[in-house]
Structures are given as structure tokens and as C-alpha cells.
Short mmCIF file of C-alpha atoms in Angstrom, two decimals:
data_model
loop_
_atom_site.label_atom_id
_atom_site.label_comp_id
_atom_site.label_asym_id
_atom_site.label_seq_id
_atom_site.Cartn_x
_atom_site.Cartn_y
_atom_site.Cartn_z
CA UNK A 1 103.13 121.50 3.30
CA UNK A 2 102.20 125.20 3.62
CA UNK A 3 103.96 128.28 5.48
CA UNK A 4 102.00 127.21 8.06
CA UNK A 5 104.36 124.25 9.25
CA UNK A 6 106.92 126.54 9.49
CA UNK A 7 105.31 129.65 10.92
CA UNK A 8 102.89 127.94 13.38
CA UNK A 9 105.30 126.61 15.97
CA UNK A 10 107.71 129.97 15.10
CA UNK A 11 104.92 131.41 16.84
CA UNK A 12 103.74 128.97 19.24
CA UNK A 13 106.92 129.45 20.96
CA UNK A 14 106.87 133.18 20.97
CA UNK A 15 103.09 132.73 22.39
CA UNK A 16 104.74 130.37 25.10
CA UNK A 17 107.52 132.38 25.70
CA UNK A 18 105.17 135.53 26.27
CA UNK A 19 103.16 133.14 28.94
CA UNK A 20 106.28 132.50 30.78
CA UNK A 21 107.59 135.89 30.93
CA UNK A 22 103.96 137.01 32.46
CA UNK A 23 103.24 133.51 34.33
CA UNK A 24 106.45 134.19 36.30
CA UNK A 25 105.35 137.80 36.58
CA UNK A 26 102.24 136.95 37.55
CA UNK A 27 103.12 134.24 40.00
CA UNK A 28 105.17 136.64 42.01
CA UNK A 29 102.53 139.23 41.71
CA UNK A 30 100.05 136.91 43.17
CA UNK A 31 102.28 136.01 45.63
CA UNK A 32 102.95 139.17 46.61
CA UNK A 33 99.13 139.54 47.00
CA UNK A 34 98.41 136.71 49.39
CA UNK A 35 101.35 138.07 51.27
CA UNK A 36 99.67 141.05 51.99
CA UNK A 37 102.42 142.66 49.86
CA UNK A 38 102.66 144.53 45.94
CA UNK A 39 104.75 142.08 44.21
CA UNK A 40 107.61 143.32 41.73
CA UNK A 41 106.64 147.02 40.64
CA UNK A 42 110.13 148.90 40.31
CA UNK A 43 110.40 147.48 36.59
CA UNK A 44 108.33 149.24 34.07
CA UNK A 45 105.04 150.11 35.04
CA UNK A 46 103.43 147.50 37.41
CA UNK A 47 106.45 145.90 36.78
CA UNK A 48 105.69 144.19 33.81
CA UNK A 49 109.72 144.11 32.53
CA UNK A 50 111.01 142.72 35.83
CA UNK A 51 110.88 138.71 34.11
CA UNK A 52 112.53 140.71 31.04
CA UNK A 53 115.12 142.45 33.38
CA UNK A 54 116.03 139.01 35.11
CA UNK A 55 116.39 137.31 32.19
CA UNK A 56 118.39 139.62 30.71
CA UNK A 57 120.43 138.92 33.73
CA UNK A 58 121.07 135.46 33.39
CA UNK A 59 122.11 135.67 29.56
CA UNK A 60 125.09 138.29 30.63
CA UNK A 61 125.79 136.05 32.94
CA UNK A 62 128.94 134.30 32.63
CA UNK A 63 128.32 130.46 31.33
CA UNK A 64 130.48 128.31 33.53
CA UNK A 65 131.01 124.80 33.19
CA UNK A 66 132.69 123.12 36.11
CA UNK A 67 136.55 121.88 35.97
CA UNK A 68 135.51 118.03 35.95
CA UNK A 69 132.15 118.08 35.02
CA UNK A 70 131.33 115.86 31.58
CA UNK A 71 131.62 118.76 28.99
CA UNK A 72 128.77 117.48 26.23
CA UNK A 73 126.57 115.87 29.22
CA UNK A 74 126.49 119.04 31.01
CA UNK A 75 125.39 121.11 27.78
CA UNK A 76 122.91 118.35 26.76
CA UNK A 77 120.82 118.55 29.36
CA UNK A 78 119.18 121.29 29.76
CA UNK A 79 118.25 120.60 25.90
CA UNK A 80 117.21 117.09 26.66
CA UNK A 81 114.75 118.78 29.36
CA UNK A 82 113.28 121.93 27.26
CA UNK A 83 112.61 120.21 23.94
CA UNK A 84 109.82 117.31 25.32
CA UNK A 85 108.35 120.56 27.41
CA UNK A 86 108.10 122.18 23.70
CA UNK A 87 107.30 119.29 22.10
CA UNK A 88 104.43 118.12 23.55
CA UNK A 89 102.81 121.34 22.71
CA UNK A 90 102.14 119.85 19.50
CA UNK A 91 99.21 117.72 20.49
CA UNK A 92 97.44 119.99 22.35
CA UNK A 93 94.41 121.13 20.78
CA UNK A 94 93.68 125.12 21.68
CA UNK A 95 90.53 125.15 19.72
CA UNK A 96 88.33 123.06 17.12
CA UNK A 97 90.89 124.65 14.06
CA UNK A 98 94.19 125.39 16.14
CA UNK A 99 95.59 122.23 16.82
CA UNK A 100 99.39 121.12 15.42
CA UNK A 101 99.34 117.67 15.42
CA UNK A 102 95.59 115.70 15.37
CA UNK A 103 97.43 112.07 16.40
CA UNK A 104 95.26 109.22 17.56
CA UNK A 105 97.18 108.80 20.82
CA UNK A 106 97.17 112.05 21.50
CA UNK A 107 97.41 111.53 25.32
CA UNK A 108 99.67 108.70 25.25
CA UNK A 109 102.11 110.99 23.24
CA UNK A 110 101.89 113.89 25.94
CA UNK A 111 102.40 111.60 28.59
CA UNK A 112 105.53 109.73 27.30
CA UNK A 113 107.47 112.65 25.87
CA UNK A 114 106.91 114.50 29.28
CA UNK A 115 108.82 112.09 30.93
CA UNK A 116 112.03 112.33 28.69
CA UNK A 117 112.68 115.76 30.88
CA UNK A 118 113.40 113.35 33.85
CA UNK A 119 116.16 112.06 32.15
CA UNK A 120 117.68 115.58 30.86
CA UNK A 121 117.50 116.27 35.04
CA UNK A 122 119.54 113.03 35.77
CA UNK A 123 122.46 114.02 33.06
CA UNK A 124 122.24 117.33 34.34
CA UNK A 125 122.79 116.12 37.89
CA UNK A 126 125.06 113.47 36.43
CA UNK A 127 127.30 115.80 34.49
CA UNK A 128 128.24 118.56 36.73
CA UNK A 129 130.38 115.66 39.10
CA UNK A 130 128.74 117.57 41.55
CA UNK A 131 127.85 114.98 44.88
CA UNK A 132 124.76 117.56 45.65
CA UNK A 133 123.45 117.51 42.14
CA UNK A 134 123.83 114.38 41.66
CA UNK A 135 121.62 113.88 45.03
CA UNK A 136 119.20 116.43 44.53
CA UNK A 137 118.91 114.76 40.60
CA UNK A 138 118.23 111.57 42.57
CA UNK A 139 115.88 112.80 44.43
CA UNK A 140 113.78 114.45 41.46
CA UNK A 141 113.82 111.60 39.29
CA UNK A 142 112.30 109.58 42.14
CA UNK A 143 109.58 112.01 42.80
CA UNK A 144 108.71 112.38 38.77
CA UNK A 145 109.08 109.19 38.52
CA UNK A 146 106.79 107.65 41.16
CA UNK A 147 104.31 110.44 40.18
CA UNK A 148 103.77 109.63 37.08
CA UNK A 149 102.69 106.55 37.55
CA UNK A 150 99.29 108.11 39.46
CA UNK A 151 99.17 110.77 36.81
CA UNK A 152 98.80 108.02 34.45
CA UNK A 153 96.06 105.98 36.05
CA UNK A 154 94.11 109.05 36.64
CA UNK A 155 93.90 109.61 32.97
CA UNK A 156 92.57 106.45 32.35
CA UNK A 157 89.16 106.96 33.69
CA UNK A 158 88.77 109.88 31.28
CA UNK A 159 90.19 107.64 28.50
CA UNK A 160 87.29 105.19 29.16
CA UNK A 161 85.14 108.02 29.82
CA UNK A 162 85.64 109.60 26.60
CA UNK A 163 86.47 106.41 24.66
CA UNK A 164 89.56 107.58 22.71
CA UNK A 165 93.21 108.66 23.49
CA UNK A 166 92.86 111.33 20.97
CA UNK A 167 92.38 114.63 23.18
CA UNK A 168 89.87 116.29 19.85
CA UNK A 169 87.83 113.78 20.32
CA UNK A 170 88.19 114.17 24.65
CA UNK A 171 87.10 117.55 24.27
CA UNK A 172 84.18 116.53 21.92
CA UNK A 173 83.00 114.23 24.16
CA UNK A 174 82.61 116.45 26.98
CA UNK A 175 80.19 118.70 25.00
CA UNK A 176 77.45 117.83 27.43
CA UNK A 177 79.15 117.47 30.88
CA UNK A 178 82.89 118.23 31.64
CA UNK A 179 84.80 115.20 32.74
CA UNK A 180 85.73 117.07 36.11
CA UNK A 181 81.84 115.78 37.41
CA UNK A 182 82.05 112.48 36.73
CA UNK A 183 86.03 112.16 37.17
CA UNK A 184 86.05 114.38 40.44
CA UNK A 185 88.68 111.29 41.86
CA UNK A 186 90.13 111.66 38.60
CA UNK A 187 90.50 115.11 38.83
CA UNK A 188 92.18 115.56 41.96
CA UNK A 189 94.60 113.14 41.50
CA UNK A 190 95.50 114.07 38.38
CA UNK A 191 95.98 117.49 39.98
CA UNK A 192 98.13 116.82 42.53
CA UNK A 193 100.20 114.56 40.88
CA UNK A 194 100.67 117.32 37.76
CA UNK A 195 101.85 119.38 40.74
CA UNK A 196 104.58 116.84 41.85
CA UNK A 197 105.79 116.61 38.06
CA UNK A 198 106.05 120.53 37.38
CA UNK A 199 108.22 120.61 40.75
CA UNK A 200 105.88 123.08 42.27
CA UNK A 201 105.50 123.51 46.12
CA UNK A 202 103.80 121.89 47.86
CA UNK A 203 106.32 119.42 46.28
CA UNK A 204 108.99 121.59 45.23
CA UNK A 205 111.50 119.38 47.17
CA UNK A 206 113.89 119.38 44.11
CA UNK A 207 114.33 122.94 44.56
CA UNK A 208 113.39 123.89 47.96
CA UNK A 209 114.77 127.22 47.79
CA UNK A 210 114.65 127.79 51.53
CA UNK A 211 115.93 124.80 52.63
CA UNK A 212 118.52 123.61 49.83
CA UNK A 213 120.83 125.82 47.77
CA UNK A 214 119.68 124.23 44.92
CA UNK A 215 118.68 120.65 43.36
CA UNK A 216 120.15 119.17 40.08
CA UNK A 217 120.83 122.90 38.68
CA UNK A 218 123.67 123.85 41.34
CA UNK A 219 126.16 123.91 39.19
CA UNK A 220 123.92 125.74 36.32
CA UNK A 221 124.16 129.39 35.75
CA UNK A 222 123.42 131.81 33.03
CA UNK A 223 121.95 130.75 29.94
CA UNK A 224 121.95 126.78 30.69
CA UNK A 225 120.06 128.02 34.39
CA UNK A 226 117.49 129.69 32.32
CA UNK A 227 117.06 126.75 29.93
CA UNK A 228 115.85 124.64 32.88
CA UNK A 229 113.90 127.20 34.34
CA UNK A 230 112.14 127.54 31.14
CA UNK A 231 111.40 124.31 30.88
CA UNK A 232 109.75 124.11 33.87
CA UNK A 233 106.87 127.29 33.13
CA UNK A 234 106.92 125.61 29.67
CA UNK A 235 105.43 122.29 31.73
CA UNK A 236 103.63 124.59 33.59
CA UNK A 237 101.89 125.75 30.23
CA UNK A 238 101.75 122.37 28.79
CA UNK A 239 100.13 120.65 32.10
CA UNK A 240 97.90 123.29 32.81
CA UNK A 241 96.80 123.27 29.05
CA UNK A 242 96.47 119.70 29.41
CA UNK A 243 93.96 119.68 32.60
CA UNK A 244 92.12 122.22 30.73
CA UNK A 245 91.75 119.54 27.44
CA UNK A 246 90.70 116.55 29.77
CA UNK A 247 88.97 117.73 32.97
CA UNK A 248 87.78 121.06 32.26
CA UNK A 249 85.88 120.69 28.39
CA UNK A 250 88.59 122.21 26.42
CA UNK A 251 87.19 125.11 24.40
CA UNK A 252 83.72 124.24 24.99
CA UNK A 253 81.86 126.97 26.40
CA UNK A 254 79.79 127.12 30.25
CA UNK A 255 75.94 127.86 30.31
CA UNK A 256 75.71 127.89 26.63
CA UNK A 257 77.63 131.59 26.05
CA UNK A 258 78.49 130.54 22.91
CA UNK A 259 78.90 134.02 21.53
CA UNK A 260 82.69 133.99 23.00
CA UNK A 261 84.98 132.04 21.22
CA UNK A 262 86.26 128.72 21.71
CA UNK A 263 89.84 129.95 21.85
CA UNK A 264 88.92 132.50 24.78
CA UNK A 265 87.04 129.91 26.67
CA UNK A 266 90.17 128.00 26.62
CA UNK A 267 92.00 130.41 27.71
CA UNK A 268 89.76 131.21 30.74
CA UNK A 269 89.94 127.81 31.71
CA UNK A 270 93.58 127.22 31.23
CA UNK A 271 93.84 131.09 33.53
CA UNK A 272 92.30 129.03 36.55
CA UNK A 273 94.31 126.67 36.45
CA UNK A 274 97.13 128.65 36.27
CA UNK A 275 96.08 130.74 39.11
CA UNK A 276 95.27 127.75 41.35
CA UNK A 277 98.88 126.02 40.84
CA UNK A 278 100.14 130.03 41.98
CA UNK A 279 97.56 130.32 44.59
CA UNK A 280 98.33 126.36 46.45
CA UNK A 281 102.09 127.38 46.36
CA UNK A 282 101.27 130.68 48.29
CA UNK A 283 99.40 128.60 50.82
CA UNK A 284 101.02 125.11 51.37
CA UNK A 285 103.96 124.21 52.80
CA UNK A 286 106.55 121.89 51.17
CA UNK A 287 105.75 118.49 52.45
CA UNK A 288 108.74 115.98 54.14
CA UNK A 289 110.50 113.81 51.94
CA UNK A 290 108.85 110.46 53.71
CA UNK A 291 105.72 112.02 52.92
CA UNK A 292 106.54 112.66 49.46
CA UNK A 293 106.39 108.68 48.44
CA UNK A 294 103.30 107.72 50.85
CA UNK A 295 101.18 110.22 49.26
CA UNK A 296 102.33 108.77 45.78
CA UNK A 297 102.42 105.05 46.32
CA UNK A 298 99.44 104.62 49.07
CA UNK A 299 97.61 106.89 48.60
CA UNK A 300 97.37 108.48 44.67
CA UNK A 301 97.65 105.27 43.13
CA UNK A 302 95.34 103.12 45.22
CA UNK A 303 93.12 106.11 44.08
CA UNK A 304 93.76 106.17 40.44
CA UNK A 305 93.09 102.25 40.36
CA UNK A 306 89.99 102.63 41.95
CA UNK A 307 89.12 105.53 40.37
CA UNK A 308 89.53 103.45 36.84
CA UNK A 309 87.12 100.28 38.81
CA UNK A 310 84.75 102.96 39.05
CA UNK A 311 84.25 104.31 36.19
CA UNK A 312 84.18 100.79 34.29
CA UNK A 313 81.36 100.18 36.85
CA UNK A 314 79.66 103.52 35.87
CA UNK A 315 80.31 103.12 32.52
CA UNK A 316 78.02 99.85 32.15
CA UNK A 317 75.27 100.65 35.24
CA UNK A 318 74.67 104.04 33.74
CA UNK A 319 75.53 103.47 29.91
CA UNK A 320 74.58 106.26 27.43
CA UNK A 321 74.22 108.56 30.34
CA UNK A 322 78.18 108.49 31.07
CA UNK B 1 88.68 110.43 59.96
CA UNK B 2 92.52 111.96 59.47
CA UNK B 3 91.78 112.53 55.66
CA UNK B 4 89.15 114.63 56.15
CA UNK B 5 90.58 116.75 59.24
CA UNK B 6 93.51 117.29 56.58
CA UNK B 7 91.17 118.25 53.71
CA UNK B 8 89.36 121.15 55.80
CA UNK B 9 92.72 122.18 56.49
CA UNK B 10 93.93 122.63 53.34
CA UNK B 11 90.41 124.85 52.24
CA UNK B 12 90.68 126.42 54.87
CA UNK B 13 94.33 127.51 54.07
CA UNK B 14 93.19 128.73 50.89
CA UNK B 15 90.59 130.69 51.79
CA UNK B 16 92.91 132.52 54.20
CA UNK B 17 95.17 133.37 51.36
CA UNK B 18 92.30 134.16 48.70
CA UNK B 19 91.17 136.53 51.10
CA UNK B 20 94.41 138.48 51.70
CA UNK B 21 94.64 138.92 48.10
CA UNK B 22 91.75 141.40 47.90
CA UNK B 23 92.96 143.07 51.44
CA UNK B 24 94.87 146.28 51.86
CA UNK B 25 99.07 146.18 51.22
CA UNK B 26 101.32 145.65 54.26
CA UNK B 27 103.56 147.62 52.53
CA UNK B 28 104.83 151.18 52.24
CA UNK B 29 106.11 152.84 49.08
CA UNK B 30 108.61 154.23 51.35
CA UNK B 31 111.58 155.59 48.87
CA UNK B 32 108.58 156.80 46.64
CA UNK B 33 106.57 158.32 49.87
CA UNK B 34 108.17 158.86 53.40
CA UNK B 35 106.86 157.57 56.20
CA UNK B 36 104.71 159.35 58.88
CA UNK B 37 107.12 158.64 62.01
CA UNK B 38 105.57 158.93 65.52
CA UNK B 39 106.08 162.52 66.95
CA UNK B 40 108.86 161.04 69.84
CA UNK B 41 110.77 159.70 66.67
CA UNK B 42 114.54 160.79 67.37
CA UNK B 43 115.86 162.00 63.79
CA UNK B 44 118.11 164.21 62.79
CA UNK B 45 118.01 167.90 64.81
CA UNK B 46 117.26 171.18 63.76
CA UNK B 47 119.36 174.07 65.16
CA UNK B 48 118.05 177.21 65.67
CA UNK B 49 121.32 179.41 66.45
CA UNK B 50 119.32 182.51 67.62
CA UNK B 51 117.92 180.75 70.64
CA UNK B 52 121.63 179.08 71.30
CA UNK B 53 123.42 180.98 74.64
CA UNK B 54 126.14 179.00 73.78
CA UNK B 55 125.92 177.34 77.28
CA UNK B 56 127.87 174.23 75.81
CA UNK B 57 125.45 171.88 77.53
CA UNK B 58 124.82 169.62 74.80
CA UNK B 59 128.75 169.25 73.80
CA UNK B 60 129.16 168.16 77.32
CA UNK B 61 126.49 166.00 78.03
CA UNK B 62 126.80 163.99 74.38
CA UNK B 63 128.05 160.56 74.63
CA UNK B 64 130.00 160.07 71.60
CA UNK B 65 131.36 164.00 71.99
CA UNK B 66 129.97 164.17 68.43
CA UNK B 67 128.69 168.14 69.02
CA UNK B 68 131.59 170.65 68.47
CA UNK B 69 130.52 174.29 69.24
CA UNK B 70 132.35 177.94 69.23
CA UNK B 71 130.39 181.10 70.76
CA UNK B 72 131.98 185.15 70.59
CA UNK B 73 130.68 187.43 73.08
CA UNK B 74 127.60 189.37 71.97
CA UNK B 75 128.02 192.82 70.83
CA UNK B 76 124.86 194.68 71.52
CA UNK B 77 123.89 193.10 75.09
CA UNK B 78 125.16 190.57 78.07
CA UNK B 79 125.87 186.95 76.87
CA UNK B 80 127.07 185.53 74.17
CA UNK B 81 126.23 184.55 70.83
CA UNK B 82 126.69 181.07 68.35
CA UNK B 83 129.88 180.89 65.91
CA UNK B 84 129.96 177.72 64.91
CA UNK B 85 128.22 174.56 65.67
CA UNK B 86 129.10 171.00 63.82
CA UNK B 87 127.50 167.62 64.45
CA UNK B 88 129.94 164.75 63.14
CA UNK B 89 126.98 162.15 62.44
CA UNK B 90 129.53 159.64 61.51
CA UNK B 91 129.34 159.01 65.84
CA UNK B 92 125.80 160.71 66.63
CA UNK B 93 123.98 158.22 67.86
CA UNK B 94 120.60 160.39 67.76
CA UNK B 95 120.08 159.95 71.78
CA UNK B 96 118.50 163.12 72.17
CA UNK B 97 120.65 164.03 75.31
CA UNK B 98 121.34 167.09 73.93
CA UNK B 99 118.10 168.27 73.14
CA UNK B 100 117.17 167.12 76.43
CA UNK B 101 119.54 168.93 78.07
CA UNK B 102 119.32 172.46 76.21
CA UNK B 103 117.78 174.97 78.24
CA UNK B 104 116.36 177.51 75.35
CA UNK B 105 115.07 174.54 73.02
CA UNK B 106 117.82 175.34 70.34
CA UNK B 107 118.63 172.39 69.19
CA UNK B 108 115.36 169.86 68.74
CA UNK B 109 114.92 166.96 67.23
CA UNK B 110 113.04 165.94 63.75
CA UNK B 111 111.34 163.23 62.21
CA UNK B 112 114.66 163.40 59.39
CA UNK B 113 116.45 160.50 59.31
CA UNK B 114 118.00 159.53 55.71
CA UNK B 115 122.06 160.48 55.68
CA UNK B 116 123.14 157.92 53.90
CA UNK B 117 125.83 158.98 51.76
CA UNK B 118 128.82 158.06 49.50
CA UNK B 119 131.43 159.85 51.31
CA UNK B 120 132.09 160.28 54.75
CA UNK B 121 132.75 163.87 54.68
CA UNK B 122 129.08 164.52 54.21
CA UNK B 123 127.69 163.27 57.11
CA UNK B 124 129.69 166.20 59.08
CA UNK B 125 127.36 168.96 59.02
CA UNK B 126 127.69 172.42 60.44
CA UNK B 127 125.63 175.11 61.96
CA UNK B 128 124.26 176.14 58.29
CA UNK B 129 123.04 172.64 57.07
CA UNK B 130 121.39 172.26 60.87
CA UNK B 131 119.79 175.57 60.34
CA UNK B 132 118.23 174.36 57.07
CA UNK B 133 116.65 171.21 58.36
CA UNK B 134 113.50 172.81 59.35
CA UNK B 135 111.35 170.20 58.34
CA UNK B 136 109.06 167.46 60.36
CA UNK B 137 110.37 169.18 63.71
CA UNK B 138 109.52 167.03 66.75
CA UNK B 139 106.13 168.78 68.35
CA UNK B 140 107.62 168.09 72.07
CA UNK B 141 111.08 168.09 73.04
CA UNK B 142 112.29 169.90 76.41
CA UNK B 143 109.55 170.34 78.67
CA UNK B 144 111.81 172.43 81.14
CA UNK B 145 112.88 174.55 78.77
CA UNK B 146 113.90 178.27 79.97
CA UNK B 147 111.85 180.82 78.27
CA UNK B 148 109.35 177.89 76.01
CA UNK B 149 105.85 178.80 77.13
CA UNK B 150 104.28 175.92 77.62
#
């Protein structure tokens, strides 16, 4: 028990809420970019206060709770979907020293508590006795859920890979070769299906803004809006941070530049990803709802499972090599 | 196979926008910078009342009957010379009838065009505030012009 307990996550959060300010930022700068346009640049210099400005927005904003809506339901959820976003943030190790909570099942911890959110976006959809939330709540706790399943799966061949659920001892394993060369299946469907659960295009069908008003949220505004929002760039921090710890070597470093820190090459890493989920949502279109659960169910998780047969087969043709 | 024609798609989607990234802006910074308008832009006109014979063309030949004009006989020589001369832009439809139609070039067009304004009353403007707009004037505007050497 040092000041550490207490100070550490203090400041993890301000570090995550810093990313999400700039992520958002970012993601509309890069938009911008790819549009052949500036992005925001009225707000501060380069616009780097326009997340701060529109924020700022939404907490004037007045909080309005909906004549028949279930009072405590409606101003659970968007707690019941932030905290497993923060939460999970525990387990994630950033470098060899800066990691909250060492636990054995590391991964198994990440992946359960992530999918507590799903239920704060069914009370959410639940509570505001809204028919269109309650669809578009629906909706989004069918995609997560059938999603997950693949997500799962695809972990498993690194699991076997690396022989331990504790993502430390992931990362140490991938000293020599990063599991995204041997788990290449793994990777991409662990990819795509971390796209699906953050609710980012090119399955952003939850939110759709240009074809629905709105999903679950409708009947959010002001603070509880942002709280969902947030929790959604927090997954986007978490997931992306995850990838990074099991496909891309955590904080181990490329070409043997070891001069750079581990905490830096982390960084970098997690930065790609980052970009990438920004840069497929400026080029793909959202796909149709049918499409949605075909690409989950036949074709992901046929994937996944033989993604696991193969590296069990690898794993004893090839042994100490893999 | 389908996969695969779907796969080459979606790289080759990506490259498209990875490449826009690093091109040149769409965009102008137009609040921050005008615009360059093309020289047959139709803005807002000039009015140059020396060259005016008060001949009361344009009043008569503008469709909305936006162009309101007074002229005194001229002291010193034949003719007469420009009192007053209001454009109500609240109905000016920028047309350019009437600087068609003026046979000394006195009232021409320029590449103005912001009048946005919070009160109504502004956008009437008289002979002075027409005088001032001297900027961005159009390079070509009557080609039959009486006395424009051309």
C-alpha cells in the first residue's frame, strides 16, 4: 500500500482522458485529410481546443431525463458502460515496470469485463421507454454480442502461442517474433471483430449517424451523452492497447533499437493502430445489417476455430521454433 | 474467388485514401482569405458619378426597379449632372442589366459580394458608399460603351 495505489489510476485517467480529447481530435483531423479537407482549425491553434470546446458544450447542456423513462436505470447506465472501459485498463501492461494489476488471467479479465458495457447499452436503451432505443439497444447488443464470440477464439491461438493468459508474460514471449507472423489469421480477425465491439464504421450500425438519428443514446444528452461517448474512445484506448500487447510485441522494440524506450515503442505501436481504426472508417462504408451477422457467424468464427486447429498443429510440427 | 476480389478492394480503398492525405486541401480559408472570383463574376457595382449623364437607363431597364437616381442640370456646360443615386440591395438581384445598358461605363460591376448584414437598412446604399467600392472592379463590362476606348 503506497501513494502509488492511489495516484496511479488518478493519473491513468487523466492520461486517458488526454488520449480521448486528441484521439477525437485527431480522428476528425485525419478525416478531414483523406477528405481532401483541413479538419477542425477555428479552435485554438490547429484546433487543438475544438474536443475541449464540444465538451464543454455538452456539460452546459441541459440533463434531461424523459417523462416515463426508469429514473435510476436511465442514470445507471451510462456508469455501467464507462467503468468496465476504465477498468480494464488495469491489466494492461504499458511497459516491463508500468503495469497496475500483474493477474494470471490477464486476458480472460479484459475480455469479460469488456463485455459488461453491453449490458450498460441495453439499460440505457431499456430505460429511456424509448421504442427506437430500445431497437437500436437491440440491435447493438446483438452485434457485441455475436462479435465477441470471434474476438475470443482469435485470442486463443496467441494464448497457445504464448502459453499463458497473463499478457506480461504474452509480451515476453514475443521477444523473438511478434505474434502478428505467426497469428496473421489471428490477427485479422481479431481486428475486425475489435472493430465491431468499439462500434466503429465499417460497423458503426448502432450509431449510423447518416442513416439513424441515433442508437441506444437517443434519448441521452449532456453529461450522460458524453459519458457514453467516452466510453467508447476509452474502448478505443483499451482495444487498441490491447492489439498492441498481443499481436504487435508490446513494448518490445523492432530491429533491435533498443536505445528508445519500451514505453515509447508502445506507444508507436499502439499510434498505428490508432491511426488504422481512423484511417478504415475514412475509407469503408457501413456494411448492411444481414451482412453484419454472416461476416460474424460464417465467416470470423469458422476462422477463429481454424485458426486455433492451426496453431495446435504448428505448435507440435514446429515445436521450439513456435 | 469472391474473397479475394473483395480483399483487393478493400487495399485498394485504402490506398486511395492514404494518398489523399498527403495531397493538396480542397478547401479555401475563405473568411480568413477571399476568393479570386472569375473576372465575369457579377458582384456588387462601383459607381463612378463623374461619368453618369444621368440618362436613367439603368433605373429603367432594372428588373426589380431596385436603382433610384436624381440628376440637376449642369452648371458650367450642356447636360446634366448626378444628385443622387441609391441601390436598395435588399431586391438587386446583381443581373448586370444596368451595367449593360449604361452608355459611359458608370456604373460597372465588381468581384464584391459580402452584404450580409444585421439590419436591413444597411443593405440600401447610396451614391457615396457606391463611389467607395473601388475595389476588384470587373476588367470588361460594356463593350459598346460611348466614349470607352477600347
Amino acid at each position: 500500500m503506497n501513494v502509488w495505489m492511489l495516484l496511479g489510476p488518478v493519473l491513468l485517467l487523466g492520461v486517458v482522458l488526454g488520449f480521448v480529447t486528441y484521439a477525437i481530435l485527431l480522428e476528425r483531423k485525419v478525416l478531414g485529410w483523406m477528405q481532401g479537407r483541413h479538419g477542425p482549425n477555428r479552435v485554438g491553434p490547429w484546433g487543438i481546443f475544438q474536443t475541449v470546446a464540444d465538451v464543454f458544450k455538452l456539460l452546459i447542456k441541459e440533463d434531461t431525463i424523459p417523462a416515463k423513462a426508469d429514473r435510476t436505470l436511465f442514470k445507471m447506465a451510462p456508469v455501467i458502460a464507462f467503468v468496465p472501459a476504465f477498468v480494464v485498463l488495469a491489466a494492461i501492461p504499458f511497459s516491463e515496470d508500468l503495469v497496475f494489476a500483474d493477474i494470471g488471467v490477464g486476458v480472460l479479465y479484459i475480455i469479460s469485463l469488456s463485455s459488461i458495457t453491453t449490458i450498460g447499452i441495453l439499460v440505457g436503451g431499456w430505460a429511456s421507454n424509448n421504442k427506437y432505443a430500445l431497437l437500436g439497444a437491440m440491435r447493438s447488443v446483438a452485434q457485441m454480442i455475436s462479435y465477441e464470440i470471434p474476438l475470443v477464439m482469435s485470442v486463443v491461438g496467441v494464448v497457445m502461442a504464448a502459453g499463458t493468459l497473463n499478457l506480461t508474460g504474452i509480451v515476453e514471449a514475443q521477444q523473438r517474433m511478434w505474434f502478428i507472423i505467426p497469428q496473421i489469421i489471428g490477427f485479422l480477425v481479431f481486428f475486425t471483430a475489435s472493430l465491431a465491439e468499439l462500434n466503429r464504421t465499417p460497423f458503426d450500425l448502432p450509431e449510423a449517424e447518416s442513416e439513424l438519428v441515433a442508437g441506444y443514446h437517443v434519448e441521452y444528452s449532456g453529461f450522460r451523452f458524453a459519458f457514453f461517448m467516452l466510453a467508447e474512445y476509452v474502448y478505443v484506448f483499451a482495444m487498441a492497447a490491447l492489439t498492441t500487447v498481443l499481436f504487435l510485441g508490446g513494448w518490445n522494440p523492432v530491429f533491435g533499437l533498443e536505445f528508445i524506450p519500451p514505453l515509447i515503442w508502445f506507444v508507436l505501436k499502439f499510434a498505428l493502430i490508432v491511426f488504422t481504426i481512423f484511417w478504415i472508417r475514412a475509407t469503408l462504408p457501413r456494411i448492411r445489417v444481414d451482412q453484419l451477422m454472416q461476416l460474424g457467424w460464417k465467416v470470423l468464427l469458422p476462422l477463429a476455430l481454424f485458426n486455433i486447429f492451426l496453431s495446435a498443429l504448428l505448435k507440435e510440427v514446429l515445436e521450439g521454433w513456435y | 474467388m469472391n474473397g479475394g476480389i473483395l480483399m483487393m478492394g478493400l487495399i485498394k480503398g485504402m490506398g486511395v485514401t492514404l494518398k489523399t492525405m498527403t495531397q493538396k486541401k480542397v478547401t479555401h480559408k475563405y473568411p480568413d482569405e477571399p476568393i479570386p472570383m472569375p473576372d465575369r463574376f457579377r458582384g456588387i457595382q462601383y459607381l463612378d458619378p463623374d461619368k453618369c449623364i444621368v440618362c436613367n437607363q439603368c433605373a429603367r431597364v432594372c428588373p426589380t426597379d431596385c436603382i433610384t437616381l436624381t440628376g440637376r442640370k449642369n452648371p458650367e456646360k450642356r447636360g446634366k449632372v448626378l444628385e443622387t443615386f441609391d441601390i436598395n440591395f435588399e431586391i438587386c438581384i446583381l443581373c448586370d442589366l444596368c451595367t449593360e445598358v449604361c452608355p459611359t461605363e458608370a456604373i460597372v460591376m465588381t468581384h464584391n459580394f459580402e452584404l450580409a448584414s444585421y439590419s436591413r437598412d444597411d443593405l440600401f446604399k447610396d451614391i457615396h458608399w457606391l463611389r467607395e467600392n473601388n475595389s476588384n472592379i470587373r476588367s470588361e463590362n460594356n463593350v459598346n460603351a460611348r466614349g470607352v476606348k477600347k
